Every structure is written in C-alpha cells, then in structure tokens.
Coordinates of C-alpha atoms in Angstrom, one line a residue:
M1 CA -20.7 -1.7 8.7
G2 CA -20.9 -4.3 11.6
A3 CA -23.0 -2.9 14.5
E4 CA -20.3 -4.8 16.9
N5 CA -17.2 -2.9 15.6
Q6 CA -16.9 0.3 17.9
M7 CA -13.7 1.2 16.2
G8 CA -13.2 5.1 14.7
P9 CA -12.9 5.6 11.2
P10 CA -10.4 3.5 9.4
V11 CA -7.7 5.1 7.8
F12 CA -6.2 4.1 4.4
I13 CA -2.9 5.0 2.9
V14 CA -2.8 5.4 -1.0
G15 CA -0.4 6.1 -3.7
E16 CA 2.6 4.2 -5.3
Q17 CA 4.6 1.7 -3.7
R18 CA 8.5 3.2 -3.4
S19 CA 7.1 6.5 -1.9
G20 CA 7.8 5.9 1.7
S21 CA 4.4 4.5 2.7
N22 CA 6.1 1.9 4.9
L23 CA 7.8 4.7 6.7
L24 CA 4.6 6.5 7.0
R25 CA 2.8 3.5 8.2
V26 CA 5.6 2.8 10.9
M27 CA 5.4 6.3 12.3
L28 CA 1.7 6.3 12.5
N29 CA 1.9 2.7 14.1
Q30 CA 4.1 4.3 17.1
H31 CA 0.7 6.3 17.8
S32 CA -1.1 5.1 21.2
K33 CA -4.6 5.3 19.4
L34 CA -3.6 3.9 16.0
A35 CA -2.9 0.3 14.8
A36 CA -1.1 0.0 11.2
P37 CA 0.2 -3.9 10.7
H38 CA 2.2 -4.6 7.6
P39 CA -0.6 -4.5 4.7
P40 CA -2.9 -7.3 4.2
H41 CA -3.7 -6.8 0.5
F42 CA -7.3 -8.1 1.1
L43 CA -9.0 -6.6 -1.8
E44 CA -6.2 -6.9 -4.3
R45 CA -6.0 -10.5 -3.8
F46 CA -9.4 -11.7 -3.2
M47 CA -11.8 -9.4 -5.0
P48 CA -11.0 -11.4 -8.3
L49 CA -12.1 -14.8 -6.4
M50 CA -15.3 -13.2 -4.8
P51 CA -17.8 -14.7 -7.3
Q52 CA -16.6 -18.4 -6.7
Y53 CA -17.4 -18.1 -2.7
G54 CA -21.3 -18.2 -3.8
H55 CA -24.0 -16.8 -1.7
L56 CA -22.1 -15.4 1.7
D57 CA -25.7 -15.6 3.4
R58 CA -25.2 -19.3 4.1
K59 CA -23.2 -19.6 7.0
S60 CA -20.8 -22.3 6.0
A61 CA -19.8 -20.3 2.6
M62 CA -19.0 -17.1 4.9
A63 CA -16.8 -19.7 7.5
V64 CA -14.8 -20.5 4.5
L65 CA -14.1 -17.3 3.3
V66 CA -13.0 -16.0 6.8
D67 CA -10.8 -18.8 7.3
D68 CA -9.2 -18.6 3.5
V69 CA -8.5 -14.8 4.4
C70 CA -7.2 -15.3 7.9
R71 CA -4.9 -18.0 6.7
F72 CA -3.8 -15.3 4.0
V73 CA -3.1 -12.9 6.9
E74 CA -1.2 -15.4 9.0
A75 CA 1.3 -16.3 6.2
N76 CA 1.9 -12.3 5.8
P77 CA 5.8 -11.9 5.1
V78 CA 5.9 -9.6 8.0
P79 CA 4.0 -11.2 10.7
W80 CA 1.4 -9.4 12.7
A81 CA 2.1 -8.5 16.3
M82 CA -0.4 -11.2 17.6
D83 CA 0.0 -13.7 20.3
G84 CA -1.6 -16.3 18.3
P85 CA -3.8 -17.3 15.1
L86 CA -6.7 -14.9 14.4
S87 CA -10.1 -15.9 16.3
R88 CA -12.0 -17.3 13.4
V89 CA -15.1 -17.3 15.5
G90 CA -14.5 -13.9 16.5
V91 CA -14.1 -12.6 13.1
L92 CA -17.6 -14.4 12.2
E93 CA -19.1 -12.6 15.4
R94 CA -18.2 -9.2 14.0
C95 CA -19.4 -9.3 10.6
R96 CA -22.7 -10.1 9.1
G97 CA -22.6 -12.2 5.8
E98 CA -24.1 -9.7 3.3
E99 CA -21.0 -7.4 3.7
G100 CA -18.6 -10.1 2.3
L101 CA -15.2 -9.4 1.7
L102 CA -15.4 -5.9 3.4
G103 CA -17.1 -7.3 6.3
V104 CA -14.5 -9.7 7.0
Y105 CA -11.6 -7.2 6.2
E106 CA -13.1 -4.8 8.6
A107 CA -13.3 -7.3 11.5
I108 CA -9.9 -8.5 11.1
M109 CA -8.5 -5.3 11.2
S110 CA -10.6 -4.3 14.4
E111 CA -9.5 -7.5 15.9
Y112 CA -6.0 -6.6 15.6
A113 CA -6.7 -3.1 16.4
E114 CA -8.2 -4.1 19.8
H115 CA -5.4 -6.5 20.3
Q116 CA -3.0 -3.8 20.1
N117 CA -5.3 -1.4 22.6
A118 CA -5.7 1.1 19.6
E119 CA -8.8 3.1 18.7
R120 CA -8.6 3.0 15.0
W121 CA -6.8 1.0 12.5
V122 CA -4.4 2.0 9.4
C123 CA -4.3 0.0 6.3
K124 CA -1.5 0.4 3.8
S125 CA -2.5 -1.8 1.3
L126 CA -1.9 0.8 -1.5
Q127 CA -4.1 -0.9 -4.4
N128 CA -7.3 0.0 -2.3
I129 CA -7.4 3.2 -4.2
R130 CA -9.0 1.1 -7.0
W131 CA -12.2 0.1 -4.4
V132 CA -12.7 3.5 -3.1
E133 CA -16.5 3.4 -4.4
E134 CA -17.0 -0.1 -2.4
L135 CA -14.9 1.4 0.8
E136 CA -17.1 4.4 0.8
R137 CA -20.3 2.6 0.7
H138 CA -19.1 -0.2 3.3
F139 CA -17.9 2.4 5.8
E140 CA -20.5 4.7 5.1
R141 CA -18.4 7.4 4.0
R142 CA -16.5 8.0 7.4
A143 CA -13.1 6.3 6.1
Q144 CA -10.5 8.8 5.8
Y145 CA -7.3 8.6 3.1
L146 CA -3.8 9.5 3.3
Y147 CA -2.3 9.9 -0.2
L148 CA 1.4 9.8 -0.1
R149 CA 3.0 10.9 -3.2
R150 CA 7.0 11.2 -4.3
D151 CA 8.7 12.6 -7.3
G152 CA 8.3 9.8 -9.9
R153 CA 11.6 9.8 -11.2
D154 CA 12.9 8.7 -7.7
V155 CA 10.2 6.3 -7.5
C156 CA 11.5 4.9 -10.8
F157 CA 14.8 4.8 -9.8
S158 CA 13.8 2.8 -6.6
F159 CA 12.0 0.2 -8.5
M160 CA 14.8 -0.2 -11.1
N161 CA 17.3 -1.1 -8.2
G162 CA 14.8 -3.0 -6.1
F163 CA 13.6 -6.5 -6.4
I164 CA 9.7 -6.3 -6.5
G165 CA 7.6 -4.4 -9.3
D166 CA 8.1 -2.8 -12.9
K167 CA 11.8 -2.4 -14.1
H168 CA 11.5 -0.3 -17.4
P169 CA 11.1 3.3 -17.1
Y170 CA 8.2 3.8 -19.4
C171 CA 6.3 0.9 -17.6
I172 CA 7.2 2.4 -14.2
G173 CA 6.0 5.6 -15.5
R174 CA 2.8 4.6 -16.8
R175 CA 1.6 2.5 -13.6
W176 CA 2.8 5.9 -11.7
Q177 CA 0.6 8.1 -13.7
A178 CA -2.4 5.9 -13.3
I179 CA -2.2 5.6 -9.6
Q180 CA -1.7 9.4 -9.1
D181 CA -4.7 10.1 -11.5
S182 CA -6.9 7.5 -9.1
C183 CA -5.8 9.3 -5.9
L184 CA -6.5 12.8 -7.5
A185 CA -9.8 11.7 -8.7
A186 CA -10.5 10.4 -5.4
E187 CA -9.3 13.6 -3.5
A188 CA -11.7 15.6 -5.8
A189 CA -14.4 13.3 -4.8
L190 CA -14.0 13.2 -1.2
G191 CA -12.9 16.6 -0.3
G192 CA -10.3 17.7 2.1
A193 CA -12.1 16.6 5.3
R194 CA -11.4 12.9 4.4
F195 CA -8.6 13.1 1.8
H196 CA -5.2 14.3 3.0
Q197 CA -2.2 14.8 0.4
L198 CA 1.4 14.5 1.5
S199 CA 4.6 14.1 -0.2
Y200 CA 7.4 12.0 0.8
E201 CA 9.8 14.9 0.4
E202 CA 8.3 16.9 3.1
L203 CA 7.7 13.8 5.3
V204 CA 11.5 13.3 5.4
R205 CA 12.8 17.0 5.3
A206 CA 10.5 18.1 8.0
P207 CA 9.0 15.1 9.4
E208 CA 7.6 16.8 13.0
K209 CA 5.6 19.4 11.0
T210 CA 4.2 16.8 8.5
L211 CA 3.0 14.5 11.0
E212 CA 1.4 17.1 13.1
R213 CA -0.6 18.0 10.0
V214 CA -1.4 14.4 9.6
C215 CA -2.4 14.2 13.2
D216 CA -4.8 17.2 12.8
F217 CA -6.4 15.6 9.9
L218 CA -6.9 12.3 11.8
E219 CA -8.1 14.0 14.7
V220 CA -5.6 12.6 17.2
P221 CA -3.2 14.5 19.3
F222 CA 0.6 14.5 18.0
E223 CA 2.7 12.1 19.8
D224 CA 6.7 12.5 19.9
G225 CA 7.1 8.6 19.9
M226 CA 6.2 8.9 16.4
L227 CA 9.3 10.5 15.7
R228 CA 11.3 7.4 17.1
Y229 CA 9.3 4.9 14.7
H230 CA 12.7 3.0 14.0
E231 CA 13.0 2.0 17.9
G232 CA 9.5 0.5 17.5
E233 CA 9.0 -3.5 17.3
E234 CA 6.9 -3.2 14.1
A235 CA 9.8 -1.0 12.2
Q236 CA 12.4 -3.8 13.5
R237 CA 10.2 -6.5 12.5
A238 CA 9.9 -5.1 9.2
A239 CA 13.5 -4.5 8.6
Q240 CA 14.6 -8.1 9.4
M241 CA 12.0 -9.4 6.8
S242 CA 13.3 -7.9 3.8
A243 CA 16.1 -5.4 2.2
Q244 CA 13.3 -4.0 1.0
W245 CA 12.1 -2.2 4.2
E246 CA 15.4 -1.9 5.8
T247 CA 15.3 1.8 6.1
V248 CA 12.4 1.9 8.3
S249 CA 14.7 0.7 11.2
Q250 CA 16.9 3.9 10.5
P251 CA 16.2 7.4 11.7
V252 CA 14.5 9.6 9.2
T253 CA 16.8 11.2 6.5
S254 CA 16.3 13.3 3.4
D255 CA 19.4 11.6 1.6
R256 CA 17.1 10.0 -1.0
V257 CA 15.4 12.6 -2.2
G258 CA 16.4 13.4 -5.8
R259 CA 18.2 10.2 -5.9
G260 CA 16.4 9.3 -9.1
V261 CA 16.9 12.6 -10.7
E262 CA 20.6 12.5 -10.2
S263 CA 21.3 8.8 -11.2
L264 CA 19.0 8.3 -14.0
S265 CA 20.4 8.6 -17.6
R266 CA 18.9 11.5 -19.8
E267 CA 17.3 8.5 -21.9
E268 CA 15.7 6.8 -18.6
V269 CA 14.1 10.1 -17.6
A270 CA 12.8 10.8 -21.0
L271 CA 11.4 7.3 -21.0
F272 CA 9.9 8.0 -17.7
E273 CA 8.4 11.5 -18.6
A274 CA 7.0 10.3 -21.8
A275 CA 4.6 8.3 -19.8
A276 CA 4.0 10.4 -16.6
Y277 CA 4.8 14.1 -17.9
G278 CA 1.1 15.0 -16.9
G279 CA 1.4 13.7 -13.3
L280 CA 4.7 15.5 -12.9
E281 CA 3.2 18.9 -13.9
R282 CA -0.1 18.3 -12.2
L283 CA 1.9 17.5 -8.8
E284 CA 4.3 20.4 -9.5
Y285 CA 7.4 18.1 -9.7
G286 CA 8.2 19.5 -13.0
L287 CA 9.9 18.2 -16.2
L288 CA 13.4 17.5 -17.0
T289 CA 13.2 16.8 -20.8
D290 CA 11.5 18.7 -23.5
E291 CA 8.8 17.4 -26.0
G292 CA 11.3 16.7 -28.6
E293 CA 13.2 14.1 -26.6
R294 CA 10.0 12.6 -25.5
E295 CA 8.7 12.4 -29.0
G296 CA 7.8 8.9 -30.4
L297 CA 8.8 7.1 -27.2
A298 CA 5.1 6.3 -26.6
D299 CA 4.2 4.8 -30.0
A300 CA 2.5 1.5 -29.8
E301 CA 5.3 -0.4 -31.2
A302 CA 7.8 1.0 -28.8
V303 CA 5.4 0.4 -25.8
K304 CA 5.4 -3.5 -26.9
Q305 CA 9.1 -3.7 -26.9
Y306 CA 9.4 -2.1 -23.4
E307 CA 6.7 -4.4 -22.0
A308 CA 8.9 -7.3 -23.3
E309 CA 12.1 -5.8 -21.8
N310 CA 10.2 -5.0 -18.6
K311 CA 9.0 -8.7 -18.2
A312 CA 12.6 -10.0 -18.7
K313 CA 14.0 -7.6 -16.2
M314 CA 11.5 -8.4 -13.6
E315 CA 12.3 -12.1 -13.8
A316 CA 15.9 -11.4 -13.7
S317 CA 15.7 -9.1 -10.7
Q318 CA 13.4 -11.5 -8.5
S319 CA 15.8 -14.8 -9.3
R320 CA 18.5 -12.5 -7.4
M321 CA 15.8 -12.0 -4.1
D322 CA 17.4 -13.2 -1.0
R323 CA 15.9 -17.0 -0.7
A324 CA 14.6 -16.4 2.8
D325 CA 12.6 -13.1 1.7
A326 CA 11.6 -15.0 -1.4
A327 CA 10.3 -17.8 0.6
R328 CA 8.1 -15.6 3.2
R329 CA 6.8 -13.8 0.1
A330 CA 5.6 -17.2 -1.2
Q331 CA 3.6 -18.0 1.5
Q332 CA 0.9 -15.9 0.6
T333 CA 0.9 -16.6 -2.7
A334 CA 0.9 -20.4 -2.0
V335 CA -2.4 -19.7 0.1
I336 CA -3.7 -18.2 -2.9
D337 CA -2.8 -20.9 -5.1
E338 CA -4.5 -23.3 -3.1
I339 CA -7.8 -21.3 -2.9
V340 CA -7.9 -21.3 -6.6
G341 CA -7.2 -24.9 -7.0
R342 CA -9.7 -25.8 -4.4
M343 CA -12.3 -23.4 -6.5
A344 CA -11.4 -25.3 -9.7
T345 CA -12.2 -28.7 -8.5
P346 CA -15.9 -29.7 -8.8

C-alpha cells in the first residue's frame, strides 16, 4: 500500500446486483467520514488487460495505465462529484509502480475521498468479490467488506424486468448462487471483524437499526443524515442518469420485499430454485417448490436452451433501453474498446 495514502481502511460492498447495493451506497455516502462514488469497476474491466501493459516499474508504462484508468472513471455513467478531471500527476505520486492496477485503484479512490473531505472510501464494485485475495494482499488485511444479500427470487424478478443482466430465471439463479457462495466463503475466511453480512430486507424494514450496526462494524458514529440519503446530491445524480437507479431518490420503503415471490410464475420460481436452492436454504430464505418440480430442470441440454433464450432476451431488453441512458453506459465501453484496439496495434 502506498505510503502517501493516509486514508482509513477501505470498505467494499459485495453481493449480487439488484439487491439494494445502490441504496446502501448512497446511505453511506451521506456519512461525513465516508465517500462512496458510483462504482468504478476497475478490477472487472482492467484485470484482463493488465498483461498487455508490460513492466509497470517503467514510469512510462505506469503513466499510460494511470491515464487509461482515469479516462475510464471520467466516462462513468454517473459522473463523480469532482471539480474537474482526475489529476494524473497526483495519482502517480500516490502509488508505486510495483503496485500496478491496485495501486492506481487505491490512489484514485483516495484522491476522490480527500476531495470530499472524507476519511475513508467505499467501493460498490460488486465483482470485487472475485479478487478478494488480491485486495487482501494489497491492503495488508485491513479492508472491510459489507456483504449485502437479498432473496434471490426478488433479485430474479428485478433482473427479468430491467435492462441489464441475465433474463432467464435459471441463468439468474445460477449467477446468484455463485456470488452468494463466493461471499460466504470470504466471510468464513475473514471473520466477523472485517466481514459484515446484512440483508436488503432488514435494510428497508429497519433502516436505522441496520445502519447503526453497519456503523458499529465500520467504527464510525451513526449519523441521522444517512436516513435522508434521498435528499443528497449523490442520490439525485444517480436517479437522473438511469431508470435503474431512480428509487434511490425516494424515501426508503419495504414495498419491494417479496415482489418476486408474488409475481413470478410457478415455473419461473422452479427454474430459479433449480439453480439456486442451496443458497436459498443456506441463507434461510427457504424454498417454494419441491424436488419433484425441479427435477430435470438442470439437465445439460435444458441449460443450453436456457442460455440461448437468455441471450436473446438480453439483446431485446437492451434495445429498449432509454437512448440517453444507453449512450452514457456506452462511454466506458468505448474507452475500453479504444484501449484494446491500441494494444492490438504493433
């Protein structure tokens, strides 16, 4: 970890999408000691590219990486609350070349937190659960993790009726199960001092008590402003950028708890539970279908058909996305495409 960075331990929100993670993020962002920008997804997008950057102990290679990552952040579909572009020189000064992408990650997040006069930063890049070992090494086993879970059938309903993500119940269930397994494995490895589990259901039903427990875990005092998250600039900014995030500008409600259970067909529930029954039982959400109803649904040939249907439904849903929303999301993809194209050129 760069010696120049004097931030408190970083906080990583992990779990599956459509589980209330943006709600938790904007709540935490209202705390005077925490800065929680819209997720940068550094590791998910740049880890596969890192072999192409060469030896980062060369100043020129490190400068290219820093500029690429900064450009990617500046193309975020929800702009960060900054006065201007990220300081490439400032980011370079914060990190050593041997730290690579994680050093750049830490430097950028720290620069943002300092700009917000915060003592710690929170990252809601949910896919970071895939790189827990790397995060642990870089942050010298100081990082803290908030694992937010939600009844998978409600997650399934949300995905099926949104513009992003999988659309077939079995495919949604398979992914949901894999992510819960990863989070629970990390929890077992790290222990309660640095890994805190909470549910969407308790967050919206008892927000004050739930946030008090989160603050105790993070060792920061609870602040009433966290409950007024929807009045904050960050929540308003996110809600204006996409219909996917419009609920964060509204007061907390438990109206969406159980919506999937109520709205999915029996067949859709069976398909989801065929892929995710283990996680539902382990997290004590229970099952709505019996073994007979799920029998044969996970056969290899059936799964191939689900995957084909899922792909077609995903393409159809994206074509219905609001044009302005789609254009904002495409900005980061364009940055990555430009980088990949540059790397492919001798």
